[in-house]
Amino acid sequence: MKAAGWYGILFGLLAVLSTASADAAPRRIVSMGLCTDQLVMLLADPNTILSVHWVTQDVEDSAMWRQAARYTPNHGLAEEVLRLRPDMVFADGSNSPLAVTMLQRQGISVYTVPVADSFAGVRANIREIATALDDPARGEALIGSFDAALAKTRGSLADLRYRSLVYGANGFSAGIPSLFNDVLAHLGLVNIAARPGQSGWVSMSVEEVLRAEPQLLILGEYRMDAPSMANLVLEHPALDTLRRDRPVVSVPTALWNCGTPYLAQAAQTLRDQVRPLAMSR
């Protein structure tokens, strides 16, 4: 089943569950962070959401930018959130602690959701938000759909045994723990940036990439049409050598920059690109 079809079934199921618990759920919700916004949009009644962060409306950053476009954008500022008179606010680690404190002092329930760096963290955050919305059944349904989608790609590239590297702007790669590492491990790929002492985002020079000799290079292309010093590293002539003799692919940043069920779509996108390239060599 294609991703669009899977999500259509998911949203239909979630709509039924939402109706059953509508009486107890908050009715005026504001979310102030890119990753939290998307989980809130997947779990809350759409008619109860007032505002999401402006970045969530950007196609380069958000897998749900179309859905986010219907809401008032916010910039994580307490003053603009207070004007919306919310009865529940969701924040994350990117929000100002001062803004969170100001909202709490006004008697507003503020839930600060941790940044997920693993599939387990995604499931935990879904459960936390669903509980805050007084709709845990909807959270379990979303987790079930996420796990079902993941099951379709689990170990699907393990036979290749590719030593793989995610490489993006400013030479950043993904160590462990990280969502990127979980996607690679899930597919059966070896993340060569996941080394002892290399947690989360790690920086690698072009020389280090060449010495590591990845068999699969996954470029983290982001706003490539905009002038950027950070992206110049991806245009380095030395990387052309890698492009000529091994698979080089990219996955839309919006699919795996956040701990959401769209990570399953990132895994599918990567699998669908790598498998044909491997068979042609």
Coordinates of N, CA and C in Angstrom, one line a residue, residues 21-254:
S21 N -14.1 10.6 22.3 CA -13.5 11.3 23.5 C -13.6 12.8 23.4
A22 N -14.4 13.3 22.5 CA -14.4 14.7 22.3 C -14.8 15.5 23.5
D23 N -15.7 15.0 24.3 CA -16.2 15.7 25.5 C -15.1 16.1 26.5
A24 N -14.1 15.2 26.6 CA -13.1 15.4 27.6 C -11.8 16.1 27.1
A25 N -11.7 16.3 25.8 CA -10.5 16.8 25.2 C -10.5 18.3 25.3
P26 N -9.3 18.9 25.3 CA -9.2 20.4 25.3 C -9.7 20.9 23.9
R27 N -10.2 22.2 24.0 CA -10.9 22.7 22.8 C -10.1 23.9 22.2
R28 N -9.0 24.4 22.8 CA -8.3 25.5 22.2 C -6.8 25.2 22.5
I29 N -6.2 24.6 21.4 CA -4.8 24.0 21.6 C -3.8 24.9 20.7
V30 N -2.7 25.2 21.3 CA -1.6 25.8 20.6 C -0.4 25.0 20.7
S31 N 0.4 24.7 19.7 CA 1.6 24.0 19.7 C 2.7 24.9 19.2
M32 N 3.9 24.9 19.8 CA 4.9 25.9 19.5 C 6.2 25.3 19.0
G33 N 6.2 24.0 18.5 CA 7.5 23.4 18.0 C 7.2 22.5 16.8
L34 N 8.2 22.5 15.9 CA 8.0 21.8 14.6 C 7.6 20.3 14.8
C35 N 8.4 19.6 15.7 CA 8.1 18.2 15.8 C 6.9 17.9 16.6
T36 N 6.7 18.7 17.7 CA 5.5 18.5 18.5 C 4.2 18.9 17.7
D37 N 4.3 19.9 16.9 CA 3.2 20.3 16.1 C 2.6 19.2 15.3
Q38 N 3.5 18.4 14.7 CA 3.1 17.4 13.8 C 2.4 16.2 14.5
L39 N 2.9 15.9 15.7 CA 2.3 14.9 16.5 C 0.9 15.4 17.0
V40 N 0.8 16.7 17.4 CA -0.5 17.2 17.8 C -1.5 17.2 16.7
M41 N -1.0 17.5 15.5 CA -2.0 17.4 14.3 C -2.4 16.0 14.0
L42 N -1.6 15.0 14.3 CA -2.0 13.6 14.1 C -2.9 13.1 15.2
L43 N -2.9 13.8 16.4 CA -3.6 13.2 17.5 C -4.8 14.0 18.0
A44 N -4.8 15.3 17.7 CA -5.9 16.1 18.2 C -7.0 16.3 17.1
D45 N -8.2 16.6 17.6 CA -9.3 17.0 16.7 C -8.8 18.3 15.9
P46 N -8.8 18.3 14.6 CA -8.3 19.4 13.9 C -9.0 20.7 14.2
N47 N -10.2 20.6 14.6 CA -11.0 21.9 14.9 C -10.7 22.5 16.2
T48 N -9.9 21.8 17.0 CA -9.5 22.3 18.4 C -8.1 22.9 18.3
I49 N -7.4 22.8 17.2 CA -6.1 23.4 17.1 C -6.2 24.9 16.6
L50 N -5.6 25.8 17.4 CA -5.6 27.2 17.0 C -4.4 27.6 16.2
S51 N -3.2 27.1 16.6 CA -2.0 27.7 16.1 C -0.9 26.6 16.1
V52 N 0.0 26.7 15.2 CA 1.3 25.9 15.2 C 2.4 26.8 14.8
H53 N 3.6 26.3 15.0 CA 4.8 27.1 14.7 C 4.9 27.4 13.2
W54 N 5.4 28.5 12.9 CA 5.5 28.9 11.5 C 6.3 28.0 10.6
V55 N 7.4 27.4 11.2 CA 8.2 26.5 10.5 C 7.5 25.2 10.0
T56 N 6.5 24.9 10.7 CA 5.7 23.7 10.4 C 4.9 23.9 9.1
Q57 N 4.8 25.1 8.7 CA 4.1 25.4 7.4 C 5.1 25.5 6.2
D58 N 6.3 25.1 6.4 CA 7.4 25.2 5.4 C 7.6 23.8 4.8
V59 N 7.5 23.6 3.5 CA 7.6 22.3 2.8 C 8.9 21.7 3.0
E60 N 10.0 22.5 3.2 CA 11.3 21.9 3.4 C 11.5 21.3 4.8
D61 N 10.8 21.8 5.8 CA 11.0 21.3 7.1 C 9.9 20.4 7.6
S62 N 8.7 20.4 7.1 CA 7.6 19.7 7.7 C 6.9 18.8 6.7
A63 N 6.7 17.5 7.2 CA 5.9 16.6 6.4 C 4.5 16.9 6.4
M64 N 4.0 17.8 7.2 CA 2.6 18.1 7.3 C 2.3 19.6 7.0
W65 N 3.1 20.2 6.1 CA 3.0 21.6 5.9 C 1.6 22.0 5.3
R66 N 1.0 21.0 4.5 CA -0.3 21.4 4.0 C -1.4 21.5 5.1
Q67 N -1.3 20.5 6.0 CA -2.3 20.5 7.1 C -2.0 21.7 8.0
A68 N -0.7 22.1 8.2 CA -0.4 23.2 9.1 C -0.8 24.5 8.5
A69 N -1.0 24.6 7.2 CA -1.3 25.9 6.6 C -2.7 26.4 7.0
R70 N -3.5 25.6 7.6 CA -4.9 26.1 7.9 C -4.9 26.8 9.3
Y71 N -3.8 26.8 10.0 CA -3.7 27.3 11.4 C -2.9 28.6 11.4
T72 N -3.2 29.5 12.4 CA -2.5 30.7 12.6 C -1.0 30.3 13.0
P73 N 0.0 30.9 12.3 CA 1.4 30.6 12.7 C 1.8 31.4 13.9
N74 N 2.6 30.7 14.8 CA 3.2 31.4 15.9 C 4.7 31.3 15.8
H75 N 5.4 32.1 16.6 CA 6.8 32.1 16.7 C 7.4 31.7 18.0
G76 N 6.6 31.0 18.8 CA 7.0 30.5 20.1 C 7.0 31.6 21.2
L77 N 6.3 32.7 20.9 CA 6.4 33.9 21.9 C 5.1 33.8 22.8
A78 N 5.3 34.0 24.1 CA 4.2 33.9 25.0 C 3.2 34.9 24.7
E79 N 3.6 36.1 24.3 CA 2.6 37.2 24.1 C 1.6 36.8 23.0
E80 N 2.1 36.3 21.9 CA 1.2 35.9 20.8 C 0.3 34.7 21.1
V81 N 0.9 33.8 21.9 CA 0.1 32.6 22.3 C -1.0 33.0 23.3
L82 N -0.8 33.9 24.2 CA -1.8 34.4 25.2 C -3.0 35.0 24.5
R83 N -2.7 35.7 23.4 CA -3.8 36.4 22.7 C -4.8 35.4 22.1
L84 N -4.3 34.2 21.9 CA -5.2 33.1 21.3 C -6.1 32.5 22.4
R85 N -5.9 32.7 23.7 CA -6.6 32.2 24.8 C -6.7 30.7 24.8
P86 N -5.6 30.0 24.7 CA -5.6 28.5 24.6 C -5.9 27.9 26.0
D87 N -6.5 26.7 26.0 CA -6.6 26.0 27.3 C -5.6 24.9 27.4
M88 N -4.7 24.7 26.3 CA -3.6 23.7 26.4 C -2.5 24.1 25.4
V89 N -1.3 24.1 25.8 CA -0.2 24.5 25.0 C 0.9 23.3 25.0
F90 N 1.4 23.0 23.8 CA 2.5 22.0 23.7 C 3.8 22.8 23.3
A91 N 4.8 22.5 24.0 CA 6.2 23.1 23.7 C 7.2 22.0 23.6
D92 N 8.4 22.3 23.2 CA 9.5 21.3 23.1 C 10.8 22.0 23.5
G93 N 11.9 21.3 23.4 CA 13.1 21.8 23.8 C 13.6 23.0 23.1
S94 N 13.0 23.4 22.0 CA 13.5 24.5 21.2 C 12.8 25.8 21.8
N95 N 11.8 25.7 22.6 CA 11.1 26.9 23.1 C 11.8 27.5 24.3
S96 N 11.6 28.8 24.4 CA 12.2 29.5 25.5 C 11.6 29.1 26.8
P97 N 12.4 28.7 27.8 CA 11.8 28.4 29.2 C 11.1 29.6 29.7
L98 N 11.5 30.8 29.4 CA 10.8 32.0 29.9 C 9.4 32.1 29.3
A99 N 9.2 31.8 28.0 CA 7.9 31.8 27.4 C 7.0 30.7 28.1
V100 N 7.6 29.5 28.4 CA 6.8 28.5 29.0 C 6.3 28.9 30.4
T101 N 7.3 29.5 31.1 CA 7.0 29.9 32.5 C 5.9 31.0 32.5
M102 N 6.0 31.9 31.5 CA 5.0 33.0 31.4 C 3.6 32.4 31.2
L103 N 3.5 31.5 30.3 CA 2.2 30.8 30.0 C 1.6 30.1 31.2
Q104 N 2.5 29.4 31.9 CA 2.1 28.6 33.1 C 1.6 29.6 34.2
R105 N 2.2 30.7 34.3 CA 1.8 31.7 35.4 C 0.4 32.3 35.1
Q106 N 0.0 32.1 33.8 CA -1.4 32.6 33.5 C -2.4 31.5 33.6
G107 N -1.9 30.3 34.2 CA -2.9 29.2 34.5 C -3.1 28.3 33.3
I108 N -2.3 28.4 32.3 CA -2.4 27.6 31.1 C -1.7 26.3 31.3
S109 N -2.3 25.1 30.9 CA -1.6 23.8 31.0 C -0.6 23.8 29.8
V110 N 0.7 23.7 30.2 CA 1.8 23.6 29.2 C 2.5 22.3 29.3
Y111 N 2.5 21.5 28.2 CA 3.3 20.2 28.2 C 4.5 20.4 27.4
T112 N 5.7 20.2 28.0 CA 6.9 20.2 27.2 C 7.3 18.8 26.8
V113 N 7.4 18.6 25.5 CA 7.6 17.2 25.0 C 9.1 17.1 24.7
P114 N 9.7 16.0 25.2 CA 11.1 15.8 24.9 C 11.4 15.6 23.4
V115 N 12.6 15.9 22.9 CA 13.0 15.7 21.5 C 13.3 14.2 21.4
A116 N 12.6 13.5 20.5 CA 12.8 12.1 20.3 C 14.1 11.9 19.4
D117 N 14.9 10.9 19.9 CA 16.1 10.6 19.1 C 16.2 9.1 18.8
S118 N 15.0 8.4 18.9 CA 14.9 7.0 18.6 C 13.4 6.7 18.3
F119 N 13.2 5.5 17.7 CA 11.8 5.0 17.5 C 11.1 4.9 18.8
A120 N 11.8 4.4 19.8 CA 11.2 4.3 21.2 C 10.7 5.7 21.7
G121 N 11.6 6.7 21.4 CA 11.2 8.0 21.9 C 10.0 8.6 21.1
V122 N 9.8 8.2 19.9 CA 8.7 8.6 19.1 C 7.4 8.0 19.8
R123 N 7.5 6.7 20.1 CA 6.3 6.1 20.7 C 6.0 6.7 22.0
A124 N 7.0 7.0 22.8 CA 6.8 7.6 24.1 C 6.1 9.0 24.0
N125 N 6.6 9.8 23.0 CA 6.0 11.1 22.9 C 4.6 11.1 22.4
I126 N 4.3 10.1 21.5 CA 2.9 9.9 21.1 C 2.0 9.6 22.3
R127 N 2.5 8.7 23.1 CA 1.7 8.3 24.3 C 1.5 9.6 25.2
E128 N 2.5 10.3 25.4 CA 2.5 11.5 26.3 C 1.5 12.5 25.8
I129 N 1.5 12.8 24.5 CA 0.6 13.8 24.0 C -0.8 13.3 24.0
A130 N -1.0 12.0 23.6 CA -2.4 11.5 23.6 C -3.0 11.5 25.0
T131 N -2.2 11.2 26.0 CA -2.7 11.2 27.4 C -3.0 12.6 27.8
A132 N -2.2 13.6 27.4 CA -2.5 15.0 27.7 C -3.8 15.4 27.0
L133 N -4.1 14.9 25.9 CA -5.4 15.2 25.1 C -6.5 14.3 25.6
D134 N -6.3 13.5 26.6 CA -7.3 12.6 27.2 C -7.8 11.7 26.2
D135 N -6.9 11.2 25.3 CA -7.3 10.3 24.2 C -6.2 9.2 24.0
P136 N -5.9 8.4 25.1 CA -4.8 7.5 24.9 C -5.1 6.4 23.8
A137 N -6.4 6.1 23.6 CA -6.7 5.1 22.6 C -6.2 5.6 21.2
R138 N -6.3 6.8 21.0 CA -5.9 7.4 19.7 C -4.4 7.3 19.5
G139 N -3.7 7.5 20.7 CA -2.2 7.4 20.6 C -1.8 5.9 20.3
E140 N -2.5 5.0 20.9 CA -2.1 3.6 20.7 C -2.4 3.2 19.2
A141 N -3.5 3.8 18.6 CA -3.8 3.5 17.2 C -2.7 4.1 16.3
L142 N -2.2 5.3 16.7 CA -1.2 5.9 15.8 C 0.1 5.1 15.9
I143 N 0.4 4.6 17.1 CA 1.6 3.8 17.3 C 1.5 2.5 16.5
G144 N 0.3 1.9 16.6 CA 0.1 0.6 15.8 C 0.3 0.8 14.4
S145 N -0.2 1.9 13.8 CA 0.0 2.2 12.4 C 1.4 2.5 12.0
F146 N 2.1 3.2 12.9 CA 3.6 3.4 12.7 C 4.3 2.1 12.7
D147 N 4.1 1.3 13.6 CA 4.8 0.0 13.7 C 4.4 -0.9 12.5
A148 N 3.2 -0.9 12.1 CA 2.8 -1.7 10.9 C 3.5 -1.2 9.7
A149 N 3.7 0.1 9.5 CA 4.4 0.7 8.3 C 5.9 0.3 8.4
L150 N 6.4 0.4 9.6 CA 7.9 0.0 9.8 C 8.1 -1.5 9.4
A151 N 7.1 -2.3 9.8 CA 7.3 -3.8 9.6 C 7.5 -4.1 8.1
K152 N 7.0 -3.2 7.2 CA 7.1 -3.5 5.8 C 8.5 -3.3 5.2
T153 N 9.3 -2.6 5.9 CA 10.7 -2.3 5.4 C 11.8 -2.9 6.4
R154 N 11.4 -3.5 7.5 CA 12.4 -3.9 8.4 C 13.4 -4.9 7.8
G155 N 14.7 -4.6 7.9 CA 15.7 -5.5 7.3 C 15.7 -5.7 5.8
S156 N 15.0 -4.8 5.1 CA 14.8 -5.0 3.7 C 16.1 -4.7 2.9
L157 N 17.1 -4.1 3.5 CA 18.4 -3.9 2.8 C 19.6 -4.6 3.4
A158 N 19.2 -5.5 4.4 CA 20.3 -6.1 5.2 C 21.2 -7.0 4.3
D159 N 20.7 -7.5 3.3 CA 21.5 -8.4 2.4 C 22.7 -7.6 1.7
L160 N 22.5 -6.3 1.6 CA 23.5 -5.5 0.9 C 24.7 -5.3 1.8
R161 N 24.5 -5.2 3.1 CA 25.6 -5.0 4.1 C 26.3 -3.7 3.8
Y162 N 25.6 -2.7 3.3 CA 26.3 -1.4 2.9 C 26.8 -0.7 4.1
R163 N 28.0 -0.2 4.1 CA 28.5 0.7 5.1 C 28.1 2.1 4.6
S164 N 27.1 2.7 5.4 CA 26.4 3.9 4.9 C 26.7 5.1 5.7
L165 N 26.5 6.3 5.1 CA 26.8 7.5 5.7 C 25.8 8.6 5.3
V166 N 25.1 9.2 6.3 CA 24.3 10.4 6.0 C 25.2 11.6 6.1
Y167 N 25.1 12.4 5.1 CA 26.1 13.6 5.1 C 25.3 14.8 4.6
G168 N 25.3 15.9 5.4 CA 24.5 17.0 5.1 C 25.3 18.4 5.3
A169 N 24.5 19.4 5.3 CA 25.0 20.8 5.4 C 26.0 20.9 6.5
N170 N 27.1 21.7 6.3 CA 28.2 21.9 7.3 C 28.9 20.6 7.6
G171 N 28.7 19.6 6.8 CA 29.4 18.3 7.1 C 28.9 17.5 8.2
F172 N 27.6 17.8 8.6 CA 27.1 17.0 9.7 C 26.6 15.7 9.3
S173 N 26.8 14.7 10.2 CA 26.3 13.3 10.0 C 25.6 12.9 11.3
A174 N 25.1 11.7 11.3 CA 24.2 11.3 12.4 C 24.9 10.1 13.2
G175 N 25.2 10.4 14.4 CA 25.8 9.4 15.3 C 24.7 8.6 15.9
I176 N 25.0 8.1 17.2 CA 24.0 7.3 17.9 C 23.9 7.8 19.3
P177 N 22.7 8.1 19.9 CA 21.4 7.8 19.2 C 21.0 9.0 18.3
S178 N 20.3 8.6 17.3 CA 19.7 9.6 16.4 C 18.6 8.9 15.6
L179 N 17.7 9.7 15.1 CA 16.6 9.2 14.3 C 17.2 8.6 13.0
F180 N 18.2 9.3 12.4 CA 18.8 8.8 11.2 C 19.4 7.4 11.4
N181 N 20.1 7.2 12.5 CA 20.7 6.0 12.8 C 19.7 4.9 13.0
D182 N 18.5 5.2 13.6 CA 17.5 4.2 13.8 C 16.9 3.8 12.5
V183 N 16.8 4.7 11.5 CA 16.2 4.4 10.2 C 17.2 3.4 9.5
L184 N 18.5 3.8 9.5 CA 19.5 3.0 8.8 C 19.6 1.6 9.4
A185 N 19.6 1.5 10.8 CA 19.7 0.2 11.4 C 18.4 -0.6 11.1
H186 N 17.3 0.0 11.1 CA 16.0 -0.6 10.8 C 16.0 -1.3 9.4
L187 N 16.6 -0.7 8.5 CA 16.7 -1.2 7.1 C 17.8 -2.3 7.0
G188 N 18.7 -2.4 8.0 CA 19.8 -3.3 7.9 C 21.1 -2.7 7.4
L189 N 21.1 -1.4 7.3 CA 22.3 -0.7 6.8 C 23.3 -0.4 8.0
V190 N 24.5 -0.3 7.8 CA 25.5 0.0 8.8 C 25.9 1.5 8.8
N191 N 25.6 2.2 9.8 CA 25.9 3.6 9.9 C 27.3 3.8 10.4
I192 N 28.2 4.2 9.5 CA 29.6 4.3 9.9 C 29.9 5.5 10.7
A193 N 28.9 6.4 10.9 CA 29.1 7.6 11.8 C 28.7 7.2 13.2
A194 N 28.2 6.0 13.4 CA 27.7 5.6 14.8 C 28.9 4.9 15.5
R195 N 29.8 5.7 16.0 CA 31.0 5.2 16.7 C 30.9 5.6 18.1
P196 N 31.6 4.9 19.0 CA 31.7 5.2 20.4 C 32.1 6.7 20.6
G197 N 31.4 7.4 21.4 CA 31.7 8.8 21.7 C 31.1 9.8 20.7
Q198 N 30.4 9.2 19.6 CA 29.8 10.1 18.6 C 28.3 10.1 18.7
S199 N 27.8 10.9 19.7 CA 26.4 10.8 19.9 C 25.7 12.0 19.1
G200 N 24.4 11.7 18.7 CA 23.6 12.8 18.1 C 24.2 13.2 16.8
W201 N 24.2 14.5 16.5 CA 24.8 15.1 15.3 C 26.3 15.1 15.5
V202 N 27.1 14.6 14.5 CA 28.5 14.6 14.5 C 29.0 15.3 13.2
S203 N 30.2 16.0 13.3 CA 30.7 16.7 12.2 C 31.8 15.9 11.5
M204 N 31.8 15.8 10.2 CA 32.9 15.1 9.4 C 33.4 16.0 8.3
S205 N 34.7 16.1 8.2 CA 35.2 16.8 7.0 C 35.1 15.9 5.8
V206 N 35.3 16.6 4.6 CA 35.3 15.8 3.3 C 36.4 14.7 3.4
E207 N 37.5 15.1 3.9 CA 38.6 14.1 4.0 C 38.3 12.9 4.9
E208 N 37.6 13.1 6.0 CA 37.1 12.0 6.8 C 36.1 11.1 6.1
V209 N 35.3 11.8 5.3 CA 34.3 11.0 4.5 C 35.0 10.1 3.5
L210 N 36.0 10.7 2.8 CA 36.8 9.9 1.8 C 37.5 8.7 2.5
R211 N 38.1 9.0 3.7 CA 38.8 7.9 4.4 C 37.9 6.8 4.9
A212 N 36.6 7.2 5.2 CA 35.7 6.2 5.7 C 35.2 5.3 4.6
E213 N 35.3 5.7 3.4 CA 34.9 4.9 2.2 C 33.5 4.3 2.4
P214 N 32.5 5.2 2.5 CA 31.1 4.6 2.6 C 30.7 3.9 1.3
Q215 N 30.0 2.8 1.4 CA 29.5 2.1 0.2 C 28.2 2.7 -0.3
L216 N 27.5 3.5 0.6 CA 26.3 4.2 0.3 C 26.3 5.5 0.9
L217 N 26.1 6.6 0.1 CA 26.2 8.0 0.6 C 24.7 8.5 0.5
I218 N 24.2 9.0 1.6 CA 22.9 9.6 1.7 C 23.0 11.0 2.0
L219 N 22.8 11.9 1.0 CA 23.0 13.3 1.1 C 21.8 13.9 1.8
G220 N 22.0 14.8 2.8 CA 21.0 15.5 3.4 C 20.8 16.8 2.8
E221 N 20.2 16.8 1.6 CA 20.0 18.0 0.8 C 18.8 18.8 1.4
Y222 N 19.1 20.1 1.6 CA 18.1 21.0 2.3 C 18.3 22.4 1.7
R223 N 17.2 22.9 1.1 CA 17.2 24.3 0.5 C 18.4 24.4 -0.4
M224 N 18.6 23.5 -1.3 CA 19.7 23.5 -2.2 C 19.7 24.7 -3.2
D225 N 18.4 25.2 -3.4 CA 18.3 26.3 -4.4 C 18.6 27.7 -3.8
A226 N 18.8 27.7 -2.5 CA 19.1 29.0 -1.8 C 20.6 29.1 -1.6
P227 N 21.2 30.3 -1.8 CA 22.6 30.4 -1.5 C 23.0 30.1 -0.1
S228 N 23.9 29.2 0.2 CA 24.2 28.9 1.5 C 25.7 28.4 1.6
M229 N 26.4 28.9 2.6 CA 27.8 28.4 2.8 C 27.7 27.0 3.4
A230 N 26.7 26.7 4.2 CA 26.6 25.4 4.8 C 26.5 24.3 3.7
N231 N 25.8 24.6 2.6 CA 25.6 23.5 1.6 C 26.8 23.4 0.6
L232 N 27.8 24.3 0.7 CA 28.9 24.2 -0.3 C 29.7 22.9 -0.1
V233 N 29.7 22.4 1.1 CA 30.4 21.1 1.3 C 29.9 20.0 0.4
L234 N 28.6 20.0 0.1 CA 27.9 19.0 -0.7 C 28.3 19.1 -2.1
E235 N 28.9 20.3 -2.5 CA 29.3 20.5 -3.9 C 30.8 20.3 -4.1
H236 N 31.4 19.8 -3.1 CA 32.9 19.6 -3.1 C 33.3 18.6 -4.2
P237 N 34.2 18.9 -5.1 CA 34.6 18.0 -6.2 C 35.0 16.6 -5.7
A238 N 35.5 16.5 -4.5 CA 36.0 15.2 -4.1 C 34.8 14.3 -3.9
L239 N 33.6 14.8 -3.6 CA 32.4 14.0 -3.4 C 32.0 13.4 -4.8
D240 N 32.3 14.1 -5.9 CA 32.0 13.6 -7.2 C 32.6 12.2 -7.5
T241 N 33.7 12.0 -6.9 CA 34.4 10.7 -7.0 C 33.5 9.6 -6.5
L242 N 32.9 9.9 -5.3 CA 32.0 8.9 -4.7 C 30.7 8.7 -5.5
R243 N 30.3 9.8 -6.1 CA 29.0 9.7 -6.9 C 29.2 8.8 -8.1
R244 N 30.4 8.8 -8.6 CA 30.6 8.0 -9.9 C 30.6 6.5 -9.6
D245 N 31.1 6.0 -8.5 CA 31.3 4.6 -8.4 C 30.5 3.9 -7.2
R246 N 29.5 4.6 -6.7 CA 28.7 4.0 -5.6 C 27.3 4.7 -5.5
P247 N 26.3 4.0 -4.9 CA 25.0 4.6 -4.8 C 25.0 5.9 -4.0
V248 N 24.5 7.0 -4.5 CA 24.3 8.2 -3.8 C 22.8 8.6 -3.9
V249 N 22.2 8.7 -2.8 CA 20.7 9.0 -2.8 C 20.5 10.1 -1.8
S250 N 19.2 10.6 -1.7 CA 18.8 11.6 -0.7 C 17.4 11.3 -0.3
V251 N 17.0 11.7 0.9 CA 15.7 11.6 1.4 C 15.2 13.0 1.8
P252 N 14.0 13.3 1.5 CA 13.5 14.7 1.9 C 13.7 14.9 3.4
T253 N 14.3 16.0 3.7 CA 14.6 16.3 5.1 C 13.4 16.2 6.0
A254 N 12.2 16.7 5.5 CA 11.0 16.8 6.3 C 10.5 15.4 6.7

